[in-house]
Amino acid sequence: MRSQQEMSRDEGGKEVTLMSLGKPHRPVARGILFSRDPSTIVGGERLGQQYWEVYVEVAIIPNESLIRNFQNLKTIGDAARKSIAWPSFLVKEDGR
């Protein structure tokens, strides 16, 4: 897991809100965008074109299921203070 200081400006560092997959999309967590690079590995899988790496700072809805489970992480609450992959279309940059 990388710290914020290890990120380059091109990779991220912006505060974001993770939205739920189900409609209506609701905020499920707040975090920091770590990477948009499709070759980045998160939880043993490449991000690909449709996922971004996000560090979850605060779980808003802790029982929300992760879209990509890995290790023993199954919910947003499990992923608090960890880096996860989240679909880019469900990542909202704060202030936008």
JSON list of C-alpha atoms in Angstrom, two decimals:
[
{"chain": "A", "resi": 1, "resn": "MET", "atom": "CA", "xyz": [0.00, 0.00, 0.00]},
{"chain": "A", "resi": 2, "resn": "ARG", "atom": "CA", "xyz": [1.36, 3.42, -0.94]},
{"chain": "A", "resi": 3, "resn": "SER", "atom": "CA", "xyz": [1.19, 6.61, 1.06]},
{"chain": "A", "resi": 4, "resn": "GLN", "atom": "CA", "xyz": [-0.06, 9.86, -0.39]},
{"chain": "A", "resi": 5, "resn": "GLN", "atom": "CA", "xyz": [3.52, 11.15, -0.48]},
{"chain": "A", "resi": 6, "resn": "GLU", "atom": "CA", "xyz": [4.55, 8.35, -2.85]},
{"chain": "A", "resi": 7, "resn": "MET", "atom": "CA", "xyz": [2.05, 9.33, -5.55]},
{"chain": "A", "resi": 8, "resn": "SER", "atom": "CA", "xyz": [2.98, 11.46, -8.52]},
{"chain": "A", "resi": 9, "resn": "ARG", "atom": "CA", "xyz": [0.73, 14.36, -9.42]},
{"chain": "A", "resi": 10, "resn": "ASP", "atom": "CA", "xyz": [-0.27, 12.54, -12.63]},
{"chain": "A", "resi": 11, "resn": "GLU", "atom": "CA", "xyz": [-1.67, 9.58, -10.70]},
{"chain": "A", "resi": 12, "resn": "GLY", "atom": "CA", "xyz": [-4.12, 11.33, -8.45]},
{"chain": "A", "resi": 13, "resn": "GLY", "atom": "CA", "xyz": [-4.24, 12.76, -4.97]},
{"chain": "A", "resi": 14, "resn": "LYS", "atom": "CA", "xyz": [-7.68, 14.31, -5.36]},
{"chain": "A", "resi": 15, "resn": "GLU", "atom": "CA", "xyz": [-10.39, 13.89, -2.77]},
{"chain": "A", "resi": 16, "resn": "VAL", "atom": "CA", "xyz": [-13.23, 11.79, -4.17]},
{"chain": "A", "resi": 17, "resn": "THR", "atom": "CA", "xyz": [-16.56, 10.25, -3.23]},
{"chain": "A", "resi": 18, "resn": "LEU", "atom": "CA", "xyz": [-17.30, 6.64, -4.16]},
{"chain": "A", "resi": 19, "resn": "MET", "atom": "CA", "xyz": [-20.86, 6.09, -5.34]},
{"chain": "A", "resi": 20, "resn": "SER", "atom": "CA", "xyz": [-22.88, 2.87, -5.08]},
{"chain": "A", "resi": 21, "resn": "LEU", "atom": "CA", "xyz": [-23.35, 0.58, -8.07]},
{"chain": "A", "resi": 22, "resn": "GLY", "atom": "CA", "xyz": [-27.10, 0.30, -7.47]},
{"chain": "A", "resi": 23, "resn": "LYS", "atom": "CA", "xyz": [-29.43, 3.07, -8.52]},
{"chain": "A", "resi": 24, "resn": "PRO", "atom": "CA", "xyz": [-30.00, 5.63, -7.32]},
{"chain": "A", "resi": 25, "resn": "HIS", "atom": "CA", "xyz": [-26.25, 6.04, -6.90]},
{"chain": "A", "resi": 26, "resn": "ARG", "atom": "CA", "xyz": [-25.54, 7.00, -3.27]},
{"chain": "A", "resi": 27, "resn": "PRO", "atom": "CA", "xyz": [-22.28, 8.04, -1.63]},
{"chain": "A", "resi": 28, "resn": "VAL", "atom": "CA", "xyz": [-20.76, 4.97, 0.06]},
{"chain": "A", "resi": 29, "resn": "ALA", "atom": "CA", "xyz": [-17.28, 6.26, 0.96]},
{"chain": "A", "resi": 30, "resn": "ARG", "atom": "CA", "xyz": [-14.90, 9.19, 0.80]},
{"chain": "A", "resi": 31, "resn": "GLY", "atom": "CA", "xyz": [-11.32, 8.78, -0.20]},
{"chain": "A", "resi": 32, "resn": "ILE", "atom": "CA", "xyz": [-8.27, 9.82, -2.19]},
{"chain": "A", "resi": 33, "resn": "LEU", "atom": "CA", "xyz": [-7.76, 9.00, -5.88]},
{"chain": "A", "resi": 34, "resn": "PHE", "atom": "CA", "xyz": [-4.45, 7.11, -6.11]},
{"chain": "A", "resi": 35, "resn": "SER", "atom": "CA", "xyz": [-4.24, 6.00, -9.75]},
{"chain": "A", "resi": 36, "resn": "ARG", "atom": "CA", "xyz": [-6.04, 6.05, -13.10]},
{"chain": "A", "resi": 37, "resn": "ASP", "atom": "CA", "xyz": [-3.27, 4.02, -14.78]},
{"chain": "A", "resi": 38, "resn": "PRO", "atom": "CA", "xyz": [-4.84, 0.88, -16.33]},
{"chain": "A", "resi": 39, "resn": "SER", "atom": "CA", "xyz": [-1.64, -1.12, -15.65]},
{"chain": "A", "resi": 40, "resn": "THR", "atom": "CA", "xyz": [-1.76, -0.50, -11.88]},
{"chain": "A", "resi": 41, "resn": "ILE", "atom": "CA", "xyz": [-2.28, -3.72, -9.88]},
{"chain": "A", "resi": 42, "resn": "VAL", "atom": "CA", "xyz": [-4.79, -3.60, -7.02]},
{"chain": "A", "resi": 43, "resn": "GLY", "atom": "CA", "xyz": [-5.70, -6.76, -5.14]},
{"chain": "A", "resi": 44, "resn": "GLY", "atom": "CA", "xyz": [-3.79, -8.88, -7.65]},
{"chain": "A", "resi": 45, "resn": "GLU", "atom": "CA", "xyz": [-5.71, -7.54, -10.69]},
{"chain": "A", "resi": 46, "resn": "ARG", "atom": "CA", "xyz": [-4.88, -4.82, -13.20]},
{"chain": "A", "resi": 47, "resn": "LEU", "atom": "CA", "xyz": [-7.19, -1.84, -13.01]},
{"chain": "A", "resi": 48, "resn": "GLY", "atom": "CA", "xyz": [-7.89, -1.91, -16.74]},
{"chain": "A", "resi": 49, "resn": "GLN", "atom": "CA", "xyz": [-9.75, 0.89, -18.51]},
{"chain": "A", "resi": 50, "resn": "GLN", "atom": "CA", "xyz": [-12.83, 0.95, -16.28]},
{"chain": "A", "resi": 51, "resn": "TYR", "atom": "CA", "xyz": [-11.41, 1.05, -12.72]},
{"chain": "A", "resi": 52, "resn": "TRP", "atom": "CA", "xyz": [-9.41, 3.54, -10.67]},
{"chain": "A", "resi": 53, "resn": "GLU", "atom": "CA", "xyz": [-7.37, 2.92, -7.53]},
{"chain": "A", "resi": 54, "resn": "VAL", "atom": "CA", "xyz": [-8.85, 4.76, -4.55]},
{"chain": "A", "resi": 55, "resn": "TYR", "atom": "CA", "xyz": [-7.70, 4.90, -0.93]},
{"chain": "A", "resi": 56, "resn": "VAL", "atom": "CA", "xyz": [-10.83, 4.68, 1.27]},
{"chain": "A", "resi": 57, "resn": "GLU", "atom": "CA", "xyz": [-10.58, 7.22, 4.10]},
{"chain": "A", "resi": 58, "resn": "VAL", "atom": "CA", "xyz": [-14.12, 7.06, 5.50]},
{"chain": "A", "resi": 59, "resn": "ALA", "atom": "CA", "xyz": [-16.87, 4.47, 4.95]},
{"chain": "A", "resi": 60, "resn": "ILE", "atom": "CA", "xyz": [-20.25, 6.21, 4.70]},
{"chain": "A", "resi": 61, "resn": "ILE", "atom": "CA", "xyz": [-22.21, 2.98, 4.14]},
{"chain": "A", "resi": 62, "resn": "PRO", "atom": "CA", "xyz": [-19.91, 0.34, 5.69]},
{"chain": "A", "resi": 63, "resn": "ASN", "atom": "CA", "xyz": [-22.03, -2.67, 4.64]},
{"chain": "A", "resi": 64, "resn": "GLU", "atom": "CA", "xyz": [-21.94, -1.74, 0.92]},
{"chain": "A", "resi": 65, "resn": "SER", "atom": "CA", "xyz": [-20.41, -4.65, -1.01]},
{"chain": "A", "resi": 66, "resn": "LEU", "atom": "CA", "xyz": [-17.13, -4.14, -2.82]},
{"chain": "A", "resi": 67, "resn": "ILE", "atom": "CA", "xyz": [-17.43, -4.54, -6.57]},
{"chain": "A", "resi": 68, "resn": "ARG", "atom": "CA", "xyz": [-14.08, -6.40, -6.70]},
{"chain": "A", "resi": 69, "resn": "ASN", "atom": "CA", "xyz": [-13.51, -8.53, -3.58]},
{"chain": "A", "resi": 70, "resn": "PHE", "atom": "CA", "xyz": [-9.94, -9.41, -2.68]},
{"chain": "A", "resi": 71, "resn": "GLN", "atom": "CA", "xyz": [-8.11, -10.92, 0.26]},
{"chain": "A", "resi": 72, "resn": "ASN", "atom": "CA", "xyz": [-10.66, -10.87, 3.09]},
{"chain": "A", "resi": 73, "resn": "LEU", "atom": "CA", "xyz": [-12.22, -7.55, 2.05]},
{"chain": "A", "resi": 74, "resn": "LYS", "atom": "CA", "xyz": [-15.88, -7.81, 1.10]},
{"chain": "A", "resi": 75, "resn": "THR", "atom": "CA", "xyz": [-17.46, -4.47, 2.12]},
{"chain": "A", "resi": 76, "resn": "ILE", "atom": "CA", "xyz": [-16.60, -0.77, 2.10]},
{"chain": "A", "resi": 77, "resn": "GLY", "atom": "CA", "xyz": [-16.24, -1.02, 5.89]},
{"chain": "A", "resi": 78, "resn": "ASP", "atom": "CA", "xyz": [-13.62, -3.77, 5.46]},
{"chain": "A", "resi": 79, "resn": "ALA", "atom": "CA", "xyz": [-11.74, -1.51, 3.02]},
{"chain": "A", "resi": 80, "resn": "ALA", "atom": "CA", "xyz": [-11.57, 1.57, 5.26]},
{"chain": "A", "resi": 81, "resn": "ARG", "atom": "CA", "xyz": [-7.99, 2.88, 5.31]},
{"chain": "A", "resi": 82, "resn": "LYS", "atom": "CA", "xyz": [-7.01, 0.62, 2.42]},
{"chain": "A", "resi": 83, "resn": "SER", "atom": "CA", "xyz": [-6.56, 0.96, -1.33]},
{"chain": "A", "resi": 84, "resn": "ILE", "atom": "CA", "xyz": [-9.22, -0.62, -3.59]},
{"chain": "A", "resi": 85, "resn": "ALA", "atom": "CA", "xyz": [-10.32, -0.67, -7.23]},
{"chain": "A", "resi": 86, "resn": "TRP", "atom": "CA", "xyz": [-13.62, 1.13, -7.95]},
{"chain": "A", "resi": 87, "resn": "PRO", "atom": "CA", "xyz": [-15.36, 1.71, -11.30]},
{"chain": "A", "resi": 88, "resn": "SER", "atom": "CA", "xyz": [-14.27, 5.10, -12.63]},
{"chain": "A", "resi": 89, "resn": "PHE", "atom": "CA", "xyz": [-17.83, 6.12, -13.54]},
{"chain": "A", "resi": 90, "resn": "LEU", "atom": "CA", "xyz": [-18.74, 5.79, -9.84]},
{"chain": "A", "resi": 91, "resn": "VAL", "atom": "CA", "xyz": [-15.87, 7.97, -8.59]},
{"chain": "A", "resi": 92, "resn": "LYS", "atom": "CA", "xyz": [-16.87, 11.63, -8.21]},
{"chain": "A", "resi": 93, "resn": "GLU", "atom": "CA", "xyz": [-14.18, 14.23, -7.74]},
{"chain": "A", "resi": 94, "resn": "ASP", "atom": "CA", "xyz": [-15.15, 16.46, -4.83]},
{"chain": "A", "resi": 95, "resn": "GLY", "atom": "CA", "xyz": [-16.15, 19.95, -5.88]},
{"chain": "A", "resi": 96, "resn": "ARG", "atom": "CA", "xyz": [-17.43, 18.80, -9.29]}
]
